[in-house]
């Protein structure tokens, strides 16, 4: 090996090692804040000094009626809005796969890049405007309507990605054998689309469960969600109870996302 | 197919028209109306709210938001590039490394922002460690300033930069780098003259994906910036709730929306097609 080549190999190895060290630091930056948050949720002390293992903050979370109410509201909103947005988004993705519509996919992408605060205030403006004629008020249903409208685009994109891996000839074959369009969709495309649909639904579920900005603008007095309770507590300063509830959310979300990623890969 | 397609598209269209386009049309109309005496809006039509955005006080907030979002984007780019390079070059555990980037990104944004509130507060981990080891005597006020907002934004949106960069680096032909090295390019020269120009599409995509949500950020500046570090998102929220100046809040929303649309157009124009 010529000296210059050896030097170059050394240099390359050095760059590789440098990248490795950097990556380790970057992963620490991405994960340590959450790990610390979780560790200190088991701390006996209110402060960030370790005083021994304790479940007192979890007890505080589970005995807080406000927290339980909000968690229940969040679960109901997440499940109902996910069910609706999964159906609407999947049907749209399928129709767009058959024939593109720049107008609809453009609107879907636009809804995706719209800043949350703008989505929130515009929905609030719409609801307030509608209430001039209808004697209704903000409540659980306005939260659900809002959640569906920001989830549809996510569902459509995840399902479209799955559709692109399918062979359109399969459906044509089914129709050549006498199946109607509807039956070809139901019996041929839908089953092979299932992993994508489940992944999309799980994604919609987590996004809905996490949303604070839009929800807080369109929620009524009786529809406080879990993020709203956490947010109100956090604005008053840090509190170990938030660490405990955050840990529960991270663990549950993490599990859901891992399942969703698995589904997308199969 | 046409009938089935009609029924399949109908719900999505109804939803988009009534709960996405109609609200924006209303906000657009409000932005051109006058503020009502008891909140709400009144005639006559006017452009006054848009003129107010250029008022030094509010113009400063807009410029600040652009500056903070641009800094967050630049920091994300610098931090994400080596990480994306590392993932694209790793052989055995590529999927694991990629998942380690994606996982925190999908765990609650609120929780991740709170994590920094927890770390940076006066009695937080940094201050406890620093005072405990005697480096400083009194706790530093790390929270409720622009730097805290910047950290929160970079932390929140870093994955948005890593993923598109990884996608372009992954497709790059490694023999191009060997060629550069054979022709005598040192690693840094090869990086700036071969890798960076070839990953332009990923850089564009990542820049748009980070800049847009950072510009409209509400949660991060509110929680980590406290009352002091106000960004445009907080201004909008404030106009619709406490200040009750709906026309002005609407005008800012429409401006934000136009910026987001321009970014989307840029994304469509420069980003690799298969990412859409």
Short mmCIF file of C-alpha atoms in Angstrom, two decimals:
data_model
loop_
_atom_site.label_atom_id
_atom_site.label_comp_id
_atom_site.label_asym_id
_atom_site.label_seq_id
_atom_site.Cartn_x
_atom_site.Cartn_y
_atom_site.Cartn_z
CA UNK A 1 0.00 0.00 0.00
CA UNK A 2 1.40 3.37 -0.97
CA UNK A 3 1.95 5.84 1.88
CA UNK A 4 -0.60 8.28 0.54
CA UNK A 5 -3.25 5.57 0.27
CA UNK A 6 -2.55 4.46 3.83
CA UNK A 7 -2.87 8.05 5.01
CA UNK A 8 -6.14 8.33 3.20
CA UNK A 9 -7.51 5.15 4.75
CA UNK A 10 -6.49 6.42 8.16
CA UNK A 11 -8.21 9.67 7.44
CA UNK A 12 -11.38 7.85 6.34
CA UNK A 13 -11.34 5.72 9.49
CA UNK A 14 -10.87 8.89 11.52
CA UNK A 15 -13.86 10.54 9.82
CA UNK A 16 -15.92 7.40 10.48
CA UNK A 17 -14.99 7.42 14.15
CA UNK A 18 -15.70 11.15 14.39
CA UNK A 19 -19.16 10.58 12.90
CA UNK A 20 -19.79 7.74 15.35
CA UNK A 21 -18.90 9.91 18.35
CA UNK A 22 -21.05 12.70 16.98
CA UNK A 23 -23.99 10.34 16.41
CA UNK A 24 -23.72 9.11 20.01
CA UNK A 25 -23.92 12.72 21.24
CA UNK A 26 -26.84 13.47 18.92
CA UNK A 27 -28.76 10.43 20.17
CA UNK A 28 -28.04 11.51 23.74
CA UNK A 29 -29.50 14.94 22.91
CA UNK A 30 -32.60 13.29 21.41
CA UNK A 31 -33.21 10.81 24.21
CA UNK A 32 -31.69 12.03 27.48
CA UNK A 33 -34.31 14.72 28.18
CA UNK A 34 -37.06 12.10 28.04
CA UNK A 35 -35.02 9.56 30.01
CA UNK A 36 -34.34 12.12 32.77
CA UNK A 37 -38.01 13.05 32.80
CA UNK A 38 -38.93 9.38 33.29
CA UNK A 39 -36.26 8.71 35.94
CA UNK A 40 -37.35 11.69 38.04
CA UNK A 41 -41.00 10.65 37.89
CA UNK A 42 -39.95 7.95 40.39
CA UNK A 43 -38.20 10.40 42.70
CA UNK A 44 -39.41 10.76 46.27
CA UNK A 45 -38.53 14.45 46.29
CA UNK A 46 -40.36 17.32 44.65
CA UNK A 47 -36.98 18.71 43.52
CA UNK A 48 -34.45 17.44 41.02
CA UNK A 49 -32.35 15.82 43.76
CA UNK A 50 -32.62 12.05 43.96
CA UNK A 51 -34.04 11.12 47.35
CA UNK A 52 -35.02 7.54 46.68
CA UNK A 53 -37.55 5.56 44.69
CA UNK A 54 -41.19 6.38 45.17
CA UNK A 55 -44.49 6.02 43.38
CA UNK A 56 -46.05 9.01 45.12
CA UNK A 57 -46.37 11.05 41.91
CA UNK A 58 -48.13 8.18 40.18
CA UNK A 59 -50.48 7.93 43.14
CA UNK A 60 -51.07 11.67 42.81
CA UNK A 61 -51.94 11.23 39.12
CA UNK A 62 -54.28 8.31 39.67
CA UNK A 63 -56.16 9.93 42.54
CA UNK A 64 -56.65 13.25 40.74
CA UNK A 65 -60.27 13.36 39.51
CA UNK A 66 -59.55 16.23 37.10
CA UNK A 67 -56.79 14.17 35.47
CA UNK A 68 -59.07 11.11 35.19
CA UNK A 69 -61.87 13.13 33.58
CA UNK A 70 -59.48 14.72 31.11
CA UNK A 71 -57.87 11.38 30.24
CA UNK A 72 -61.30 9.91 29.56
CA UNK A 73 -62.25 12.88 27.35
CA UNK A 74 -58.97 12.50 25.43
CA UNK A 75 -59.57 8.79 24.89
CA UNK A 76 -63.12 9.36 23.61
CA UNK A 77 -62.00 12.18 21.28
CA UNK A 78 -59.04 10.17 19.99
CA UNK A 79 -61.07 7.03 19.28
CA UNK A 80 -64.04 8.75 17.61
CA UNK A 81 -61.92 11.15 15.52
CA UNK A 82 -59.56 8.34 14.51
CA UNK A 83 -62.44 6.15 13.38
CA UNK A 84 -63.89 8.91 11.21
CA UNK A 85 -60.60 10.20 9.78
CA UNK A 86 -59.37 6.67 9.01
CA UNK A 87 -62.47 5.89 6.94
CA UNK A 88 -62.57 9.26 5.18
CA UNK A 89 -58.80 9.36 4.58
CA UNK A 90 -58.59 5.77 3.32
CA UNK A 91 -61.48 6.17 0.85
CA UNK A 92 -59.91 9.39 -0.46
CA UNK A 93 -56.44 7.82 -0.79
CA UNK A 94 -57.93 4.89 -2.73
CA UNK A 95 -59.88 7.16 -5.10
CA UNK A 96 -56.81 9.33 -5.63
CA UNK A 97 -54.76 6.22 -6.39
CA UNK A 98 -57.23 5.31 -9.14
CA UNK A 99 -57.09 8.77 -10.63
CA UNK A 100 -55.18 11.77 -9.34
CA UNK A 101 -56.85 15.02 -8.39
CA UNK A 102 -54.33 17.78 -7.96
CA UNK A 103 -56.94 19.95 -6.32
CA UNK A 104 -57.76 17.50 -3.53
CA UNK A 105 -54.20 16.35 -2.85
CA UNK A 106 -53.08 19.97 -2.94
CA UNK A 107 -55.71 20.88 -0.33
CA UNK A 108 -54.68 17.92 1.81
CA UNK A 109 -51.02 18.96 1.72
CA UNK A 110 -51.99 22.53 2.44
CA UNK A 111 -53.94 21.40 5.51
CA UNK A 112 -50.79 19.59 6.60
CA UNK A 113 -48.50 22.65 6.38
CA UNK A 114 -51.03 25.08 7.88
CA UNK A 115 -49.65 26.21 11.24
CA UNK A 116 -51.66 24.62 14.05
CA UNK A 117 -52.52 27.99 15.53
CA UNK A 118 -54.05 29.09 12.21
CA UNK A 119 -56.08 25.87 11.94
CA UNK A 120 -57.24 26.45 15.51
CA UNK A 121 -58.34 30.06 15.19
CA UNK A 122 -59.97 29.51 11.78
CA UNK A 123 -62.04 26.61 13.15
CA UNK A 124 -62.94 28.75 16.14
CA UNK A 125 -64.02 31.55 13.79
CA UNK A 126 -66.12 29.06 11.78
CA UNK A 127 -67.84 27.64 14.86
CA UNK A 128 -68.55 31.08 16.32
CA UNK A 129 -69.94 32.16 12.96
CA UNK A 130 -72.21 29.09 12.78
CA UNK A 131 -73.41 29.67 16.35
CA UNK A 132 -74.99 32.94 15.23
CA UNK A 133 -77.69 30.85 13.61
CA UNK A 134 -77.54 27.68 15.65
CA UNK A 135 -78.13 27.82 19.33
CA UNK A 136 -75.17 25.54 20.06
CA UNK A 137 -71.88 26.02 21.82
CA UNK A 138 -68.33 24.68 21.84
CA UNK A 139 -68.07 21.18 23.25
CA UNK A 140 -66.82 17.67 22.70
CA UNK A 141 -68.18 17.55 19.16
CA UNK A 142 -66.27 20.67 18.04
CA UNK A 143 -63.06 19.07 19.35
CA UNK A 144 -63.84 15.87 17.42
CA UNK A 145 -64.65 17.80 14.21
CA UNK A 146 -61.35 19.70 14.52
CA UNK A 147 -59.33 16.54 15.17
CA UNK A 148 -60.81 14.77 12.16
CA UNK A 149 -59.99 17.72 9.91
CA UNK A 150 -56.29 17.69 10.79
CA UNK A 151 -55.97 13.87 10.78
CA UNK A 152 -57.44 13.15 7.33
CA UNK A 153 -54.31 14.32 5.50
CA UNK A 154 -52.02 12.16 7.67
CA UNK A 155 -54.20 9.09 7.09
CA UNK A 156 -54.41 9.72 3.33
CA UNK A 157 -50.62 10.06 3.05
CA UNK A 158 -49.81 6.89 5.00
CA UNK A 159 -52.44 4.86 3.11
CA UNK A 160 -51.25 6.28 -0.26
CA UNK A 161 -47.72 5.13 0.52
CA UNK A 162 -49.06 1.62 1.02
CA UNK A 163 -51.21 1.80 -2.14
CA UNK A 164 -48.17 2.63 -4.24
CA UNK A 165 -46.77 -0.82 -3.42
CA UNK A 166 -49.89 -2.55 -4.75
CA UNK A 167 -50.31 -3.85 -8.29
CA UNK A 168 -53.43 -2.35 -9.94
CA UNK A 169 -53.59 -5.43 -12.17
CA UNK A 170 -54.88 -7.50 -9.24
CA UNK A 171 -58.11 -5.53 -9.10
CA UNK A 172 -58.46 -5.61 -12.87
CA UNK A 173 -58.07 -9.38 -12.73
CA UNK A 174 -60.82 -9.61 -10.09
CA UNK A 175 -63.09 -7.50 -12.27
CA UNK A 176 -62.31 -9.58 -15.36
CA UNK A 177 -63.45 -12.58 -13.31
CA UNK A 178 -66.77 -10.87 -12.73
CA UNK A 179 -66.33 -8.90 -9.49
CA UNK A 180 -67.97 -5.48 -9.30
CA UNK A 181 -65.74 -2.48 -8.52
CA UNK A 182 -67.00 -2.42 -5.00
CA UNK A 183 -66.35 -6.12 -4.43
CA UNK A 184 -62.90 -5.87 -6.03
CA UNK A 185 -62.08 -3.06 -3.59
CA UNK A 186 -63.52 -4.91 -0.62
CA UNK A 187 -62.09 -8.36 -1.33
CA UNK A 188 -58.81 -7.63 -3.11
CA UNK A 189 -57.44 -4.18 -2.30
CA UNK A 190 -58.73 -3.59 1.21
CA UNK A 191 -57.18 -6.73 2.76
CA UNK A 192 -53.71 -6.00 1.36
CA UNK A 193 -54.12 -2.38 2.44
CA UNK A 194 -54.90 -3.32 6.05
CA UNK A 195 -51.39 -2.86 7.53
CA UNK A 196 -51.24 0.64 6.06
CA UNK A 197 -54.70 1.48 7.38
CA UNK A 198 -53.86 0.24 10.87
CA UNK A 199 -50.61 2.24 10.84
CA UNK A 200 -52.50 5.34 9.70
CA UNK A 201 -55.11 4.88 12.41
CA UNK A 202 -52.49 4.51 15.13
CA UNK A 203 -50.78 7.64 13.86
CA UNK A 204 -54.07 9.57 13.89
CA UNK A 205 -54.74 8.26 17.39
CA UNK A 206 -51.45 9.57 18.78
CA UNK A 207 -51.73 12.92 17.00
CA UNK A 208 -55.24 13.41 18.33
CA UNK A 209 -54.30 12.35 21.84
CA UNK A 210 -51.36 14.78 21.87
CA UNK A 211 -52.92 17.89 20.40
CA UNK A 212 -53.04 20.95 22.60
CA UNK A 213 -53.00 24.07 20.40
CA UNK A 214 -56.09 23.41 18.26
CA UNK A 215 -58.01 21.62 21.01
CA UNK A 216 -57.60 24.42 23.54
CA UNK A 217 -59.14 26.88 21.07
CA UNK A 218 -62.21 24.85 20.13
CA UNK A 219 -62.88 23.03 23.42
CA UNK A 220 -65.92 23.93 25.50
CA UNK A 221 -66.10 24.05 29.27
CA UNK A 222 -67.03 20.37 29.49
CA UNK A 223 -64.39 19.07 27.10
CA UNK A 224 -61.01 19.57 28.78
CA UNK A 225 -58.52 17.07 27.37
CA UNK A 226 -55.44 15.59 29.04
CA UNK A 227 -52.94 17.84 27.17
CA UNK A 228 -54.94 20.86 28.34
CA UNK A 229 -54.62 19.77 31.98
CA UNK A 230 -50.89 19.03 31.57
CA UNK A 231 -50.37 22.36 29.84
CA UNK A 232 -52.14 24.33 32.54
CA UNK A 233 -49.99 22.59 35.18
CA UNK A 234 -46.78 23.15 33.19
CA UNK A 235 -47.48 26.86 32.82
CA UNK A 236 -47.53 27.10 36.59
CA UNK A 237 -44.03 25.56 36.57
CA UNK A 238 -42.57 22.08 36.65
CA UNK A 239 -44.31 19.52 38.82
CA UNK A 240 -43.34 15.86 39.36
CA UNK A 241 -46.94 14.78 38.72
CA UNK A 242 -46.44 15.97 35.14
CA UNK A 243 -43.36 13.73 34.97
CA UNK A 244 -45.48 10.78 36.04
CA UNK A 245 -48.30 11.37 33.56
CA UNK A 246 -45.71 12.14 30.84
CA UNK A 247 -43.99 8.83 31.51
CA UNK A 248 -47.28 6.98 31.12
CA UNK A 249 -47.96 8.84 27.85
CA UNK A 250 -44.44 8.20 26.49
CA UNK A 251 -44.63 4.48 27.28
CA UNK A 252 -48.10 4.05 25.75
CA UNK A 253 -47.28 6.22 22.69
CA UNK A 254 -43.96 4.46 22.21
CA UNK A 255 -45.68 1.08 22.16
CA UNK A 256 -48.34 2.30 19.71
CA UNK A 257 -45.76 3.81 17.36
CA UNK A 258 -43.58 0.70 17.43
CA UNK A 259 -46.61 -1.40 16.45
CA UNK A 260 -47.49 1.11 13.74
CA UNK A 261 -43.95 1.04 12.30
CA UNK A 262 -44.02 -2.76 12.28
CA UNK A 263 -47.34 -2.69 10.44
CA UNK A 264 -45.99 -0.31 7.84
CA UNK A 265 -43.03 -2.56 7.14
CA UNK A 266 -44.96 -5.81 6.71
CA UNK B 1 -65.18 3.48 -11.64
CA UNK B 2 -66.59 6.97 -11.77
CA UNK B 3 -69.57 6.41 -9.49
CA UNK B 4 -67.58 4.59 -6.86
CA UNK B 5 -64.87 7.24 -7.04
CA UNK B 6 -67.48 9.95 -6.51
CA UNK B 7 -68.76 8.34 -3.29
CA UNK B 8 -65.23 7.64 -2.07
CA UNK B 9 -64.10 11.22 -2.56
CA UNK B 10 -67.29 12.83 -1.26
CA UNK B 11 -66.59 12.63 2.50
CA UNK B 12 -63.06 13.98 2.11
CA UNK B 13 -64.27 16.82 -0.09
CA UNK B 14 -67.08 17.69 2.31
CA UNK B 15 -64.65 17.73 5.21
CA UNK B 16 -62.01 19.75 3.38
CA UNK B 17 -64.53 22.28 2.06
CA UNK B 18 -66.47 22.78 5.28
CA UNK B 19 -63.76 22.37 7.90
CA UNK B 20 -60.63 23.57 6.13
CA UNK B 21 -61.46 25.90 3.25
CA UNK B 22 -64.58 27.55 4.73
CA UNK B 23 -62.79 28.45 8.00
CA UNK B 24 -59.94 29.99 6.01
CA UNK B 25 -62.40 31.96 3.88
CA UNK B 26 -64.06 33.27 7.05
CA UNK B 27 -60.70 34.26 8.54
CA UNK B 28 -59.78 35.93 5.26
CA UNK B 29 -63.04 37.93 5.36
CA UNK B 30 -62.52 38.83 9.04
CA UNK B 31 -59.03 40.10 8.26
CA UNK B 32 -60.62 42.69 5.96
CA UNK B 33 -63.30 43.81 8.44
CA UNK B 34 -63.29 46.22 11.36
CA UNK B 35 -63.04 45.22 14.98
CA UNK B 36 -66.43 45.23 16.72
CA UNK B 37 -67.07 47.25 19.85
CA UNK B 38 -67.64 44.13 21.95
CA UNK B 39 -65.15 41.88 20.17
CA UNK B 40 -66.31 40.21 16.96
CA UNK B 41 -66.27 42.03 13.63
CA UNK B 42 -68.18 44.83 11.90
CA UNK B 43 -68.31 46.58 8.54
CA UNK B 44 -66.73 48.54 6.84
CA UNK B 45 -64.18 46.61 4.84
CA UNK B 46 -60.66 47.85 5.42
CA UNK B 47 -57.01 46.93 4.96
CA UNK B 48 -56.11 48.46 8.28
CA UNK B 49 -55.30 45.13 9.99
CA UNK B 50 -52.72 44.34 7.33
CA UNK B 51 -51.22 47.79 7.70
CA UNK B 52 -50.90 47.14 11.44
CA UNK B 53 -48.70 44.10 10.82
CA UNK B 54 -46.10 46.55 9.53
CA UNK B 55 -46.45 48.67 12.68
CA UNK B 56 -42.97 48.66 14.37
CA UNK B 57 -44.25 46.84 17.46
CA UNK B 58 -45.84 43.95 15.55
CA UNK B 59 -43.38 44.08 12.68
CA UNK B 60 -40.67 43.42 15.27
CA UNK B 61 -42.52 40.30 16.49
CA UNK B 62 -42.83 39.04 12.91
CA UNK B 63 -39.15 39.67 12.20
CA UNK B 64 -38.17 38.03 15.50
CA UNK B 65 -40.24 34.97 14.65
CA UNK B 66 -38.59 34.75 11.24
CA UNK B 67 -35.17 35.15 12.87
CA UNK B 68 -35.88 32.48 15.52
CA UNK B 69 -37.34 30.08 12.95
CA UNK B 70 -34.39 30.67 10.61
CA UNK B 71 -31.86 30.10 13.41
CA UNK B 72 -33.66 26.94 14.49
CA UNK B 73 -33.64 25.72 10.88
CA UNK B 74 -29.94 26.49 10.42
CA UNK B 75 -29.08 24.75 13.70
CA UNK B 76 -31.16 21.73 12.71
CA UNK B 77 -29.37 21.55 9.36
CA UNK B 78 -25.91 21.68 10.95
CA UNK B 79 -26.85 19.16 13.64
CA UNK B 80 -28.79 16.81 11.37
CA UNK B 81 -26.34 16.50 8.48
CA UNK B 82 -23.64 14.47 10.26
CA UNK B 83 -26.32 12.31 11.91
CA UNK B 84 -28.01 11.59 8.58
CA UNK B 85 -24.59 10.82 7.10
CA UNK B 86 -23.86 8.44 9.96
CA UNK B 87 -27.17 6.60 9.52
CA UNK B 88 -26.82 6.35 5.74
CA UNK B 89 -23.31 4.89 6.13
CA UNK B 90 -24.09 2.45 8.91
CA UNK B 91 -24.40 -1.09 7.68
CA UNK B 92 -25.86 -3.44 10.21
CA UNK B 93 -28.15 -1.37 12.39
CA UNK B 94 -29.47 1.17 9.90
CA UNK B 95 -33.11 0.52 10.79
CA UNK B 96 -32.45 0.75 14.50
CA UNK B 97 -30.62 4.07 14.10
CA UNK B 98 -33.46 5.41 11.99
CA UNK B 99 -36.06 4.32 14.53
CA UNK B 100 -34.09 6.00 17.30
CA UNK B 101 -34.62 9.27 15.43
CA UNK B 102 -38.29 8.65 14.67
CA UNK B 103 -39.36 7.38 18.07
CA UNK B 104 -38.97 10.53 20.20
CA UNK B 105 -40.45 12.47 17.30
CA UNK B 106 -43.77 10.64 17.60
CA UNK B 107 -43.91 10.66 21.37
CA UNK B 108 -46.02 13.60 22.49
CA UNK B 109 -44.69 16.99 21.41
CA UNK B 110 -46.12 18.50 24.58
CA UNK B 111 -44.21 16.03 26.76
CA UNK B 112 -40.97 16.68 24.90
CA UNK B 113 -41.34 20.42 25.36
CA UNK B 114 -42.15 19.94 29.02
CA UNK B 115 -38.96 17.87 29.37
CA UNK B 116 -36.93 21.02 28.63
CA UNK B 117 -38.99 23.06 31.06
CA UNK B 118 -38.11 20.42 33.62
CA UNK B 119 -34.38 20.45 32.74
CA UNK B 120 -33.91 24.21 32.46
CA UNK B 121 -35.95 25.57 35.39
CA UNK B 122 -34.22 27.13 38.39
CA UNK B 123 -34.39 23.90 40.36
CA UNK B 124 -33.93 21.78 37.22
CA UNK B 125 -31.24 19.23 36.51
CA UNK B 126 -28.70 21.64 34.96
CA UNK B 127 -28.90 24.11 37.82
CA UNK B 128 -28.92 21.39 40.47
CA UNK B 129 -25.82 19.75 39.00
CA UNK B 130 -24.00 23.05 38.48
CA UNK B 131 -24.72 24.39 41.97
CA UNK B 132 -24.15 20.94 43.52
CA UNK B 133 -20.68 20.69 42.00
CA UNK B 134 -19.92 24.27 42.96
CA UNK B 135 -19.49 25.55 39.40
CA UNK B 136 -22.01 28.30 40.08
CA UNK B 137 -23.38 29.65 43.34
CA UNK B 138 -26.86 30.80 42.45
CA UNK B 139 -29.01 29.03 39.85
CA UNK B 140 -28.87 30.50 36.35
CA UNK B 141 -32.14 31.56 34.79
CA UNK B 142 -32.04 29.34 31.74
CA UNK B 143 -35.76 29.35 31.09
CA UNK B 144 -38.05 32.00 29.60
CA UNK B 145 -35.69 33.49 27.04
CA UNK B 146 -35.01 33.18 23.31
CA UNK B 147 -32.29 30.57 23.79
CA UNK B 148 -34.73 28.26 25.62
CA UNK B 149 -37.25 28.68 22.77
CA UNK B 150 -34.52 27.91 20.24
CA UNK B 151 -33.48 24.73 22.09
CA UNK B 152 -37.11 23.63 22.30
CA UNK B 153 -37.68 24.19 18.57
CA UNK B 154 -34.46 22.44 17.51
CA UNK B 155 -35.26 19.53 19.80
CA UNK B 156 -38.83 19.33 18.53
CA UNK B 157 -38.11 19.50 14.80
CA UNK B 158 -34.65 17.92 14.36
CA UNK B 159 -36.14 14.65 13.01
CA UNK B 160 -37.91 16.62 10.25
CA UNK B 161 -34.43 17.56 8.99
CA UNK B 162 -32.73 14.19 9.54
CA UNK B 163 -35.28 12.13 7.60
CA UNK B 164 -35.23 13.95 4.21
CA UNK B 165 -31.42 14.33 4.42
CA UNK B 166 -31.12 10.62 5.10
CA UNK B 167 -33.44 9.87 2.16
CA UNK B 168 -31.20 11.74 -0.30
CA UNK B 169 -27.89 10.54 1.19
CA UNK B 170 -29.14 6.98 1.06
CA UNK B 171 -29.57 7.17 -2.70
CA UNK B 172 -26.16 8.73 -3.30
CA UNK B 173 -23.71 6.59 -5.23
CA UNK B 174 -20.75 5.90 -2.89
CA UNK B 175 -18.40 5.56 -5.87
CA UNK B 176 -18.71 9.32 -6.40
CA UNK B 177 -16.95 9.85 -3.06
CA UNK B 178 -14.30 7.31 -3.94
CA UNK B 179 -13.78 9.16 -7.20
CA UNK B 180 -13.39 12.45 -5.31
CA UNK B 181 -10.86 10.82 -2.97
CA UNK B 182 -8.99 9.24 -5.89
CA UNK B 183 -8.71 12.65 -7.44
CA UNK B 184 -7.11 13.87 -4.24
CA UNK B 185 -10.02 15.53 -2.42
CA UNK B 186 -9.65 15.58 1.36
CA UNK B 187 -12.75 14.47 3.33
CA UNK B 188 -13.91 18.03 4.01
CA UNK B 189 -13.47 19.07 0.41
CA UNK B 190 -15.34 15.96 -0.71
CA UNK B 191 -18.08 16.80 1.78
CA UNK B 192 -18.60 20.36 0.62
CA UNK B 193 -18.01 19.83 -3.07
CA UNK B 194 -19.63 16.44 -3.62
CA UNK B 195 -21.97 15.42 -0.80
CA UNK B 196 -23.58 18.79 -0.10
CA UNK B 197 -24.38 19.70 -3.74
CA UNK B 198 -25.80 16.22 -4.33
CA UNK B 199 -28.09 16.41 -1.30
CA UNK B 200 -29.64 19.72 -2.28
CA UNK B 201 -33.11 18.20 -2.61
CA UNK B 202 -32.96 16.84 0.93
CA UNK B 203 -31.64 20.13 2.27
CA UNK B 204 -34.52 22.01 0.64
CA UNK B 205 -37.12 19.57 1.91
CA UNK B 206 -35.72 19.57 5.45
CA UNK B 207 -35.44 23.36 5.51
CA UNK B 208 -39.09 23.79 4.53
CA UNK B 209 -40.28 21.06 6.89
CA UNK B 210 -38.51 22.69 9.85
CA UNK B 211 -38.94 26.36 9.00
CA UNK B 212 -42.73 26.28 8.46
CA UNK B 213 -43.77 24.75 11.80
CA UNK B 214 -41.12 26.80 13.64
CA UNK B 215 -42.45 30.03 12.18
CA UNK B 216 -45.99 29.25 13.33
CA UNK B 217 -44.91 27.72 16.65
CA UNK B 218 -47.16 28.46 19.57
CA UNK B 219 -46.56 25.85 22.25
CA UNK B 220 -42.75 26.08 22.49
CA UNK B 221 -42.48 29.89 22.82
CA UNK B 222 -45.38 29.90 25.26
CA UNK B 223 -44.00 27.21 27.59
CA UNK B 224 -40.25 27.84 27.30
CA UNK B 225 -40.31 31.53 26.42
CA UNK B 226 -42.78 32.54 29.11
CA UNK B 227 -44.32 35.95 28.52
CA UNK B 228 -41.12 37.47 27.20
CA UNK B 229 -40.24 35.60 24.04
CA UNK B 230 -43.40 36.19 22.03
CA UNK B 231 -43.60 34.78 18.52
CA UNK B 232 -46.22 35.29 15.82
CA UNK B 233 -48.20 32.21 16.92
CA UNK B 234 -48.63 33.64 20.41
CA UNK B 235 -49.68 36.97 18.92
CA UNK B 236 -52.45 35.24 16.91
CA UNK B 237 -53.70 33.35 19.95
CA UNK B 238 -53.65 36.51 22.02
CA UNK B 239 -55.68 38.47 19.45
CA UNK B 240 -58.35 35.77 19.37
CA UNK B 241 -58.60 35.31 23.14
CA UNK B 242 -57.53 38.13 25.49
CA UNK B 243 -57.16 41.08 23.11
CA UNK B 244 -60.33 40.12 21.18
CA UNK B 245 -59.15 41.83 18.02
CA UNK B 246 -60.31 39.23 15.52
CA UNK B 247 -59.55 41.23 12.35
CA UNK B 248 -55.93 41.71 13.38
CA UNK B 249 -55.53 38.08 14.51
CA UNK B 250 -57.04 37.02 11.18
CA UNK B 251 -54.70 39.24 9.18
CA UNK B 252 -51.66 37.69 10.90
CA UNK B 253 -53.11 34.20 10.31
CA UNK B 254 -53.54 34.89 6.60
CA UNK B 255 -49.98 36.20 6.41
CA UNK B 256 -48.69 33.04 8.11
CA UNK B 257 -50.82 30.95 5.77
CA UNK B 258 -49.36 32.71 2.70
CA UNK B 259 -45.84 32.06 3.97
CA UNK B 260 -46.71 28.38 4.52
CA UNK B 261 -48.19 28.12 1.02
CA UNK B 262 -45.08 29.66 -0.49
CA UNK B 263 -42.99 27.14 1.41
CA UNK B 264 -45.18 24.29 0.14
CA UNK B 265 -44.74 25.55 -3.43
CA UNK B 266 -40.99 25.65 -2.88
CA UNK B 267 -41.12 22.12 -1.51
CA UNK B 268 -43.06 20.89 -4.52
CA UNK B 269 -40.60 22.56 -6.80
CA UNK B 270 -37.33 21.41 -5.22
CA UNK B 271 -37.98 18.27 -3.21
CA UNK B 272 -37.55 14.81 -4.72
CA UNK B 273 -40.90 13.65 -6.03
CA UNK B 274 -41.04 10.32 -4.23
CA UNK B 275 -41.22 12.03 -0.86
CA UNK B 276 -44.69 13.36 -1.57
#
